[in-house]
């Protein structure tokens, strides 16, 4: 119920208050020229997209997604995109352990070396314009979370809300939720069954 209320509130906030929606029929994205060409005051973007603004002459700031209301204790920054590591069925059983070790090490060293270097060198040193934005970058990464509904199952879950609720600015959240619940429940069951059969 709370999620439904939040979605409805976001739809209402974006009605008639100079919020830009692209005119395409796709399910995401925005016009990347609006903000750097001074046609927008704010732009909601993924943190990696901030690198495209390095050449802007204007002073810009970076902030995390806002809290929904005063009662929300923490910020939440969505992690989306990337790839899910999978192992092909054609891999022989005796190689699975070695591949698992490699994938685990890639993930571990990326987490302790690559990501901190990206944050400190690229985002904080080369992209952010001031100390406040550098602090905001810390808040964004410290509040990051992964959501399978916007990543792995985005075609079923997130894209249904975008195309059926957000783009048309519709109040039809309850029926979309009911439809999506059936689809995503089936996908989770299929995923669990597949994973269980591989033991």
Coordinates of N, CA and C in Angstrom, one line a residue:
X1 N 0.8 -1.2 0.0 CA 0.0 0.0 0.0 C 0.9 1.3 0.0
X2 N 1.9 1.2 0.8 CA 2.8 2.4 0.9 C 3.5 2.7 -0.5
X3 N 3.9 1.6 -1.1 CA 4.6 1.7 -2.4 C 3.6 2.3 -3.5
X4 N 2.3 1.9 -3.4 CA 1.3 2.4 -4.3 C 1.1 3.9 -4.1
X5 N 1.0 4.3 -2.8 CA 0.8 5.7 -2.5 C 2.0 6.6 -2.9
X6 N 3.2 6.0 -2.8 CA 4.4 6.7 -3.2 C 4.4 6.9 -4.7
X7 N 4.1 5.9 -5.5 CA 4.0 6.0 -6.9 C 3.0 7.0 -7.4
X8 N 1.8 7.0 -6.7 CA 0.8 7.9 -7.1 C 1.2 9.4 -6.8
X9 N 1.9 9.6 -5.7 CA 2.4 10.9 -5.3 C 3.4 11.4 -6.3
X10 N 4.3 10.5 -6.8 CA 5.3 10.9 -7.8 C 4.6 11.3 -9.1
X11 N 3.6 10.6 -9.5 CA 2.8 10.9 -10.7 C 2.2 12.3 -10.5
X12 N 1.6 12.6 -9.4 CA 0.9 13.8 -9.2 C 1.9 15.0 -9.1
X13 N 3.1 14.8 -8.6 CA 4.1 15.8 -8.5 C 4.6 16.2 -9.9
X14 N 4.5 15.3 -10.8 CA 5.0 15.6 -12.2 C 3.9 16.0 -13.1
X15 N 2.8 16.5 -12.6 CA 1.7 17.0 -13.4 C 1.6 18.5 -13.3
X16 N 1.9 19.2 -14.5 CA 1.7 20.6 -14.5 C 2.7 21.5 -13.7
X17 N 3.9 21.0 -13.5 CA 4.9 21.8 -12.7 C 6.2 21.9 -13.5
X18 N 6.1 22.0 -14.8 CA 7.3 22.3 -15.6 C 8.3 21.1 -15.6
X19 N 7.8 19.9 -15.3 CA 8.7 18.7 -15.4 C 8.7 18.2 -16.8
X20 N 9.8 17.9 -17.4 CA 9.9 17.5 -18.8 C 9.8 16.0 -18.9
X21 N 9.0 15.5 -19.8 CA 9.0 14.1 -20.2 C 9.3 14.1 -21.6
X22 N 10.1 13.1 -22.0 CA 10.4 13.0 -23.4 C 9.1 12.6 -24.2
X23 N 9.1 12.9 -25.5 CA 7.9 12.7 -26.3 C 7.9 11.3 -27.0
X24 N 8.9 10.5 -26.7 CA 9.0 9.2 -27.3 C 8.1 8.2 -26.6
X25 N 7.9 7.1 -27.3 CA 7.1 6.0 -26.7 C 7.9 5.0 -26.0
X26 N 9.2 5.3 -25.8 CA 10.0 4.3 -25.1 C 9.8 4.4 -23.6
X27 N 10.5 3.6 -22.8 CA 10.2 3.4 -21.4 C 11.2 4.1 -20.5
X28 N 12.1 4.9 -21.0 CA 13.0 5.5 -20.2 C 13.9 6.5 -20.9
X29 N 14.8 7.1 -20.2 CA 15.7 8.1 -20.8 C 15.2 9.5 -20.8
X30 N 16.0 10.4 -21.1 CA 15.6 11.8 -21.2 C 16.5 12.5 -22.2
X31 N 16.2 13.7 -22.6 CA 17.0 14.5 -23.5 C 18.3 15.0 -22.8
X32 N 19.4 14.4 -23.2 CA 20.7 14.7 -22.5 C 21.2 16.1 -22.9
X33 N 20.5 16.8 -23.8 CA 21.0 18.2 -24.1 C 20.4 19.2 -23.2
X34 N 19.3 18.9 -22.6 CA 18.5 19.9 -21.8 C 19.3 20.6 -20.7
X35 N 19.9 19.8 -19.9 CA 20.6 20.3 -18.7 C 21.9 21.1 -19.1
X36 N 22.8 20.5 -19.9 CA 24.0 21.2 -20.2 C 23.8 22.5 -21.1
X37 N 22.6 22.5 -21.8 CA 22.3 23.7 -22.6 C 21.4 24.7 -21.8
X38 N 21.4 24.6 -20.5 CA 20.7 25.5 -19.6 C 19.2 25.6 -19.8
X39 N 18.6 24.5 -20.2 CA 17.1 24.4 -20.4 C 16.5 23.7 -19.2
X40 N 17.2 23.3 -18.2 CA 16.7 22.6 -17.0 C 17.5 23.0 -15.8
X41 N 16.7 23.1 -14.7 CA 17.4 23.4 -13.4 C 17.9 22.2 -12.7
X42 N 17.2 21.1 -12.9 CA 17.6 19.8 -12.3 C 17.6 18.7 -13.4
X43 N 18.4 17.7 -13.2 CA 18.3 16.5 -14.1 C 18.5 15.3 -13.3
X44 N 17.6 14.4 -13.3 CA 17.7 13.1 -12.6 C 18.5 12.2 -13.5
X45 N 19.6 11.7 -13.0 CA 20.5 10.9 -13.8 C 21.3 9.9 -12.9
X46 N 21.8 8.9 -13.6 CA 22.7 8.0 -12.9 C 24.0 8.7 -12.7
X47 N 24.7 8.2 -11.6 CA 26.0 8.9 -11.2 C 27.0 8.9 -12.3
X48 N 27.1 7.8 -13.1 CA 28.1 7.7 -14.2 C 27.8 8.7 -15.3
X49 N 26.6 9.2 -15.4 CA 26.3 10.2 -16.4 C 26.8 11.6 -16.1
X50 N 27.1 11.8 -14.8 CA 27.6 13.1 -14.4 C 29.0 13.4 -15.1
X51 N 29.7 12.4 -15.5 CA 31.0 12.5 -16.2 C 30.8 13.3 -17.5
X52 N 29.6 13.2 -18.1 CA 29.4 13.9 -19.4 C 29.3 15.4 -19.2
X53 N 29.2 15.8 -18.0 CA 29.0 17.3 -17.7 C 30.3 18.0 -17.3
X54 N 31.4 17.3 -17.5 CA 32.7 17.8 -17.0 C 33.1 19.1 -17.8
X55 N 32.6 19.2 -19.0 CA 33.0 20.4 -19.8 C 32.1 21.6 -19.7
X56 N 31.0 21.4 -18.8 CA 30.1 22.5 -18.6 C 30.8 23.7 -18.0
X57 N 30.5 24.9 -18.5 CA 31.1 26.1 -17.9 C 30.3 26.5 -16.6
X58 N 29.1 26.1 -16.5 CA 28.3 26.5 -15.3 C 28.7 25.8 -14.1
X59 N 28.4 26.4 -12.9 CA 28.6 25.8 -11.7 C 27.5 24.8 -11.4
X60 N 27.8 23.6 -11.2 CA 26.7 22.6 -11.0 C 26.9 21.9 -9.7
X61 N 25.9 21.3 -9.1 CA 26.0 20.5 -7.9 C 25.5 19.2 -8.1
X62 N 25.8 18.3 -7.2 CA 25.3 16.9 -7.2 C 24.7 16.6 -5.9
X63 N 23.5 16.0 -6.0 CA 22.7 15.7 -4.8 C 22.1 14.3 -4.9
X64 N 21.9 13.6 -3.8 CA 21.2 12.3 -3.9 C 19.7 12.5 -4.2
X65 N 19.1 11.4 -4.6 CA 17.6 11.4 -4.7 C 17.0 11.9 -3.4
X66 N 16.0 12.8 -3.4 CA 15.4 13.3 -2.2 C 14.7 12.3 -1.4
X67 N 14.5 12.5 -0.1 CA 13.7 11.7 0.7 C 12.2 11.9 0.4
X68 N 11.4 10.9 0.6 CA 10.0 11.0 0.2 C 9.3 12.0 1.1
X69 N 9.6 12.0 2.4 CA 9.0 12.9 3.4 C 9.9 13.0 4.6
X70 N 9.5 13.8 5.6 CA 10.4 14.1 6.7 C 10.6 12.8 7.6
X71 N 9.7 11.9 7.5 CA 9.8 10.7 8.3 C 10.8 9.7 7.8
X72 N 11.2 9.8 6.6 CA 12.2 8.9 6.0 C 13.5 9.1 6.6
X73 N 14.1 8.1 7.2 CA 15.3 8.2 8.0 C 16.5 8.3 7.1
X74 N 16.6 7.5 6.1 CA 17.8 7.4 5.3 C 17.5 7.8 3.8
X75 N 18.6 8.2 3.1 CA 18.5 8.4 1.7 C 18.6 7.0 1.0
X76 N 18.0 6.9 -0.2 CA 18.1 5.6 -1.0 C 18.5 6.0 -2.4
X77 N 19.6 5.4 -2.9 CA 20.1 5.7 -4.2 C 20.1 4.3 -5.0
X78 N 19.4 4.3 -6.0 CA 19.2 3.0 -6.8 C 20.4 2.7 -7.6
X79 N 20.9 1.4 -7.5 CA 21.9 0.9 -8.4 C 21.2 0.1 -9.5
X80 N 21.5 0.5 -10.7 CA 20.8 -0.1 -11.8 C 21.8 -0.2 -13.0
X81 N 21.5 -1.2 -13.9 CA 22.4 -1.4 -15.0 C 23.4 -2.4 -14.7
X82 N 24.4 -2.4 -15.5 CA 25.5 -3.4 -15.3 C 25.1 -4.8 -15.9
X83 N 25.6 -5.8 -15.3 CA 25.3 -7.1 -15.9 C 25.3 -8.1 -14.7
X84 N 24.5 -9.2 -15.0 CA 24.4 -10.3 -14.0 C 25.4 -11.4 -14.5
X85 N 26.3 -11.8 -13.7 CA 27.3 -12.9 -14.1 C 26.5 -14.2 -14.1
X86 N 26.7 -14.9 -15.3 CA 26.1 -16.2 -15.4 C 27.1 -17.1 -16.0
X87 N 26.9 -18.4 -15.8 CA 27.8 -19.5 -16.3 C 27.0 -20.3 -17.3
X88 N 27.5 -20.4 -18.5 CA 26.8 -21.2 -19.5 C 26.6 -22.7 -19.1
X89 N 25.6 -23.3 -19.6 CA 25.3 -24.7 -19.3 C 26.4 -25.6 -19.9
X90 N 27.0 -25.1 -20.9 CA 28.0 -25.9 -21.6 C 29.3 -26.1 -20.9
X91 N 29.5 -25.3 -19.8 CA 30.7 -25.5 -19.0 C 30.7 -26.8 -18.3
X92 N 31.8 -27.5 -18.3 CA 31.9 -28.8 -17.7 C 31.9 -28.6 -16.2
X93 N 31.4 -29.6 -15.5 CA 31.2 -29.6 -14.0 C 32.6 -29.4 -13.3
X94 N 33.6 -29.9 -13.8 CA 34.9 -29.8 -13.2 C 35.5 -28.4 -13.2
X95 N 35.0 -27.6 -14.1 CA 35.5 -26.2 -14.3 C 34.7 -25.2 -13.4
X96 N 33.5 -25.6 -12.9 CA 32.7 -24.7 -12.2 C 33.3 -24.0 -11.0
X97 N 34.1 -24.8 -10.2 CA 34.8 -24.3 -9.0 C 35.8 -23.2 -9.4
X98 N 36.5 -23.5 -10.5 CA 37.5 -22.5 -10.9 C 36.9 -21.2 -11.4
X99 N 35.8 -21.3 -12.1 CA 35.1 -20.1 -12.6 C 34.5 -19.4 -11.5
X100 N 33.9 -20.1 -10.5 CA 33.4 -19.4 -9.3 C 34.4 -18.6 -8.5
X101 N 35.6 -19.2 -8.4 CA 36.7 -18.5 -7.7 C 37.1 -17.2 -8.5
X102 N 37.1 -17.3 -9.8 CA 37.5 -16.1 -10.7 C 36.4 -15.0 -10.5
X103 N 35.1 -15.4 -10.7 CA 34.1 -14.4 -10.6 C 34.1 -13.8 -9.2
X104 N 34.3 -14.5 -8.2 CA 34.3 -14.0 -6.8 C 35.4 -13.0 -6.6
X105 N 36.6 -13.3 -7.2 CA 37.8 -12.5 -7.0 C 37.6 -11.2 -7.9
X106 N 37.0 -11.3 -9.1 CA 36.7 -10.1 -9.9 C 35.8 -9.2 -9.1
X107 N 34.8 -9.7 -8.5 CA 33.8 -8.9 -7.7 C 34.5 -8.3 -6.5
X108 N 35.3 -9.1 -5.8 CA 35.9 -8.6 -4.6 C 36.9 -7.4 -4.9
X109 N 37.8 -7.7 -5.9 CA 38.8 -6.6 -6.1 C 38.2 -5.4 -6.8
X110 N 37.1 -5.6 -7.5 CA 36.4 -4.4 -8.1 C 35.8 -3.6 -6.9
X111 N 35.3 -4.3 -5.9 CA 34.7 -3.6 -4.8 C 35.7 -2.8 -4.0
X112 N 36.9 -3.4 -3.8 CA 37.9 -2.7 -2.9 C 38.9 -1.9 -3.6
X113 N 39.0 -2.0 -4.9 CA 40.0 -1.2 -5.7 C 39.4 -0.3 -6.8
X114 N 38.6 -0.9 -7.7 CA 38.1 -0.2 -8.8 C 37.1 0.8 -8.5
X115 N 36.1 0.4 -7.7 CA 35.0 1.4 -7.4 C 35.5 2.5 -6.5
X116 N 36.3 2.3 -5.4 CA 36.8 3.5 -4.7 C 37.7 4.4 -5.5
X117 N 38.5 3.8 -6.4 CA 39.3 4.7 -7.3 C 38.4 5.5 -8.2
X118 N 37.4 4.9 -8.8 CA 36.4 5.6 -9.6 C 35.8 6.8 -8.9
X119 N 35.4 6.5 -7.6 CA 34.7 7.5 -6.8 C 35.7 8.7 -6.5
X120 N 36.9 8.3 -6.0 CA 37.8 9.4 -5.6 C 38.5 10.1 -6.7
X121 N 38.9 9.4 -7.8 CA 39.6 10.1 -8.8 C 38.7 10.7 -9.9
X122 N 37.7 10.0 -10.4 CA 36.9 10.5 -11.4 C 35.8 11.4 -10.9
X123 N 35.0 10.9 -10.0 CA 33.8 11.6 -9.5 C 34.2 12.8 -8.6
X124 N 35.0 12.5 -7.6 CA 35.3 13.6 -6.6 C 36.3 14.6 -7.1
X125 N 37.3 14.1 -7.8 CA 38.4 15.0 -8.3 C 38.2 15.7 -9.6
X126 N 37.5 15.0 -10.5 CA 37.4 15.5 -11.9 C 36.1 16.0 -12.3
X127 N 35.0 15.5 -11.6 CA 33.7 15.8 -12.0 C 33.0 16.8 -11.1
X128 N 33.1 16.6 -9.7 CA 32.5 17.5 -8.8 C 33.2 18.8 -8.8
X129 N 32.4 19.9 -8.6 CA 33.0 21.2 -8.6 C 33.3 21.8 -7.2
X130 N 32.8 21.1 -6.2 CA 33.0 21.7 -4.8 C 33.0 20.6 -3.8
X131 N 33.4 20.9 -2.6 CA 33.4 20.0 -1.5 C 32.1 19.4 -1.1
X132 N 31.0 20.3 -1.2 CA 29.7 19.8 -0.9 C 29.2 18.7 -1.9
X133 N 29.5 18.8 -3.2 CA 29.2 17.8 -4.1 C 29.9 16.5 -3.8
X134 N 31.2 16.7 -3.4 CA 32.0 15.5 -3.1 C 31.4 14.7 -1.9
X135 N 30.9 15.5 -0.9 CA 30.2 14.9 0.2 C 28.9 14.2 -0.2
X136 N 28.2 14.8 -1.2 CA 27.0 14.2 -1.7 C 27.2 12.9 -2.4
X137 N 28.4 12.8 -3.0 CA 28.7 11.6 -3.7 C 28.9 10.5 -2.7
X138 N 29.5 10.8 -1.5 CA 29.6 9.8 -0.5 C 28.2 9.4 0.0
X139 N 27.3 10.3 0.2 CA 25.9 9.9 0.6 C 25.3 9.0 -0.5
X140 N 25.5 9.3 -1.7 CA 24.9 8.5 -2.8 C 25.4 7.1 -2.7
X141 N 26.7 6.9 -2.6 CA 27.2 5.6 -2.6 C 27.0 4.8 -1.3
X142 N 27.0 5.6 -0.2 CA 26.7 4.9 1.1 C 25.2 4.6 1.2
X143 N 24.3 5.1 0.4 CA 22.9 4.8 0.5 C 22.4 4.0 -0.7
X144 N 23.4 3.4 -1.4 CA 23.0 2.7 -2.6 C 22.4 1.3 -2.3
X145 N 21.5 0.9 -3.1 CA 20.8 -0.4 -2.9 C 20.5 -1.0 -4.3
X146 N 20.4 -2.3 -4.3 CA 20.1 -3.0 -5.5 C 18.7 -3.5 -5.4
X147 N 17.9 -3.4 -6.5 CA 16.5 -3.9 -6.5 C 16.4 -4.8 -7.8
X148 N 16.1 -6.0 -7.5 CA 15.9 -7.0 -8.6 C 14.8 -6.5 -9.6
X149 N 13.8 -5.8 -9.1 CA 12.7 -5.4 -9.9 C 13.0 -4.3 -10.9
X150 N 14.1 -3.6 -10.7 CA 14.5 -2.5 -11.6 C 15.8 -3.0 -12.4
X151 N 16.4 -4.1 -12.0 CA 17.6 -4.6 -12.6 C 17.3 -5.8 -13.4
X152 N 17.3 -7.0 -12.7 CA 17.2 -8.3 -13.4 C 15.8 -8.4 -14.0
X153 N 14.7 -8.0 -13.3 CA 13.4 -8.2 -13.9 C 12.8 -6.8 -14.3
X154 N 13.6 -5.9 -14.8 CA 13.1 -4.6 -15.1 C 12.0 -4.7 -16.3
X155 N 12.2 -5.6 -17.2 CA 11.2 -5.7 -18.3 C 9.8 -6.0 -17.8
X156 N 9.7 -6.8 -16.7 CA 8.4 -7.1 -16.2 C 7.9 -6.1 -15.2
X157 N 8.8 -5.6 -14.3 CA 8.3 -4.8 -13.2 C 8.5 -3.3 -13.5
X158 N 9.7 -2.8 -13.5 CA 9.9 -1.3 -13.7 C 9.3 -0.8 -15.0
X159 N 9.5 -1.5 -16.1 CA 9.0 -1.0 -17.4 C 7.5 -1.0 -17.5
X160 N 6.8 -1.9 -16.8 CA 5.4 -1.8 -16.7 C 4.9 -0.6 -16.1
X161 N 5.5 -0.1 -15.0 CA 5.1 1.1 -14.3 C 5.4 2.3 -15.2
X162 N 6.6 2.3 -15.8 CA 7.0 3.4 -16.6 C 6.1 3.6 -17.8
X163 N 5.8 2.6 -18.5 CA 4.9 2.7 -19.7 C 3.4 2.8 -19.4
X164 N 3.0 2.3 -18.3 CA 1.6 2.3 -17.9 C 1.1 3.4 -17.0
X165 N 2.1 3.9 -16.2 CA 1.8 4.9 -15.1 C 2.5 6.2 -15.3
X166 N 3.8 6.1 -15.4 CA 4.6 7.4 -15.4 C 4.5 8.1 -16.7
X167 N 4.7 7.5 -17.8 CA 4.7 8.2 -19.1 C 3.3 8.8 -19.4
X168 N 2.2 8.0 -19.2 CA 0.9 8.6 -19.5 C 0.4 9.4 -18.3
X169 N 1.2 9.5 -17.2 CA 0.7 10.2 -16.0 C -0.6 9.7 -15.5
X170 N -0.7 8.4 -15.3 CA -1.9 7.7 -15.0 C -2.0 7.4 -13.5
X171 N -3.3 7.4 -13.0 CA -3.5 7.0 -11.6 C -3.8 5.5 -11.5
X172 N -3.6 4.7 -12.6 CA -4.0 3.3 -12.6 C -2.9 2.5 -12.0
X173 N -2.5 2.9 -10.8 CA -1.4 2.2 -10.1 C -1.8 0.8 -9.6
X174 N -3.0 0.8 -9.0 CA -3.5 -0.5 -8.4 C -3.6 -1.6 -9.4
X175 N -4.2 -1.4 -10.5 CA -4.4 -2.4 -11.5 C -3.1 -2.8 -12.1
X176 N -2.2 -1.9 -12.3 CA -0.9 -2.2 -12.9 C -0.1 -3.1 -11.9
X177 N -0.2 -2.7 -10.6 CA 0.4 -3.5 -9.5 C -0.1 -4.9 -9.5
X178 N -1.4 -5.1 -9.6 CA -2.0 -6.4 -9.6 C -1.5 -7.2 -10.8
X179 N -1.5 -6.6 -11.9 CA -1.0 -7.3 -13.1 C 0.5 -7.7 -13.0
X180 N 1.3 -6.8 -12.5 CA 2.7 -7.0 -12.4 C 3.0 -8.1 -11.3
X181 N 2.2 -8.1 -10.3 CA 2.4 -9.0 -9.2 C 2.3 -10.5 -9.7
X182 N 1.4 -10.7 -10.6 CA 1.2 -12.1 -11.1 C 2.4 -12.4 -12.0
X183 N 2.9 -11.5 -12.8 CA 4.0 -11.8 -13.7 C 5.3 -12.0 -12.9
X184 N 5.5 -11.1 -12.0 CA 6.8 -11.2 -11.2 C 6.8 -12.4 -10.3
X185 N 5.7 -12.8 -9.7 CA 5.6 -14.0 -8.9 C 6.0 -15.2 -9.7
X186 N 5.4 -15.3 -10.9 CA 5.7 -16.4 -11.8 C 7.2 -16.4 -12.2
X187 N 7.8 -15.3 -12.5 CA 9.2 -15.2 -12.8 C 10.1 -15.7 -11.6
X188 N 9.8 -15.2 -10.4 CA 10.5 -15.6 -9.2 C 10.4 -17.1 -9.0
X189 N 9.2 -17.7 -9.2 CA 9.0 -19.1 -9.0 C 9.9 -19.9 -10.0
X190 N 9.9 -19.4 -11.3 CA 10.7 -20.1 -12.3 C 12.2 -20.0 -12.0
X191 N 12.6 -18.8 -11.5 CA 14.0 -18.6 -11.1 C 14.4 -19.6 -10.0
X192 N 13.6 -19.7 -9.0 CA 13.8 -20.5 -7.8 C 13.9 -22.0 -8.3
X193 N 13.0 -22.4 -9.1 CA 12.9 -23.8 -9.6 C 14.2 -24.1 -10.4
X194 N 14.6 -23.2 -11.3 CA 15.8 -23.4 -12.1 C 17.0 -23.5 -11.2
X195 N 17.1 -22.6 -10.2 CA 18.3 -22.6 -9.3 C 18.3 -23.9 -8.4
X196 N 17.1 -24.3 -8.0 CA 17.1 -25.5 -7.2 C 17.5 -26.8 -8.0
X197 N 17.1 -26.8 -9.3 CA 17.4 -27.9 -10.1 C 18.9 -28.0 -10.4
X198 N 19.7 -27.0 -10.2 CA 21.1 -27.0 -10.5 C 21.9 -27.5 -9.3
X199 N 21.3 -27.8 -8.2 CA 22.1 -28.3 -7.0 C 22.7 -29.6 -7.3

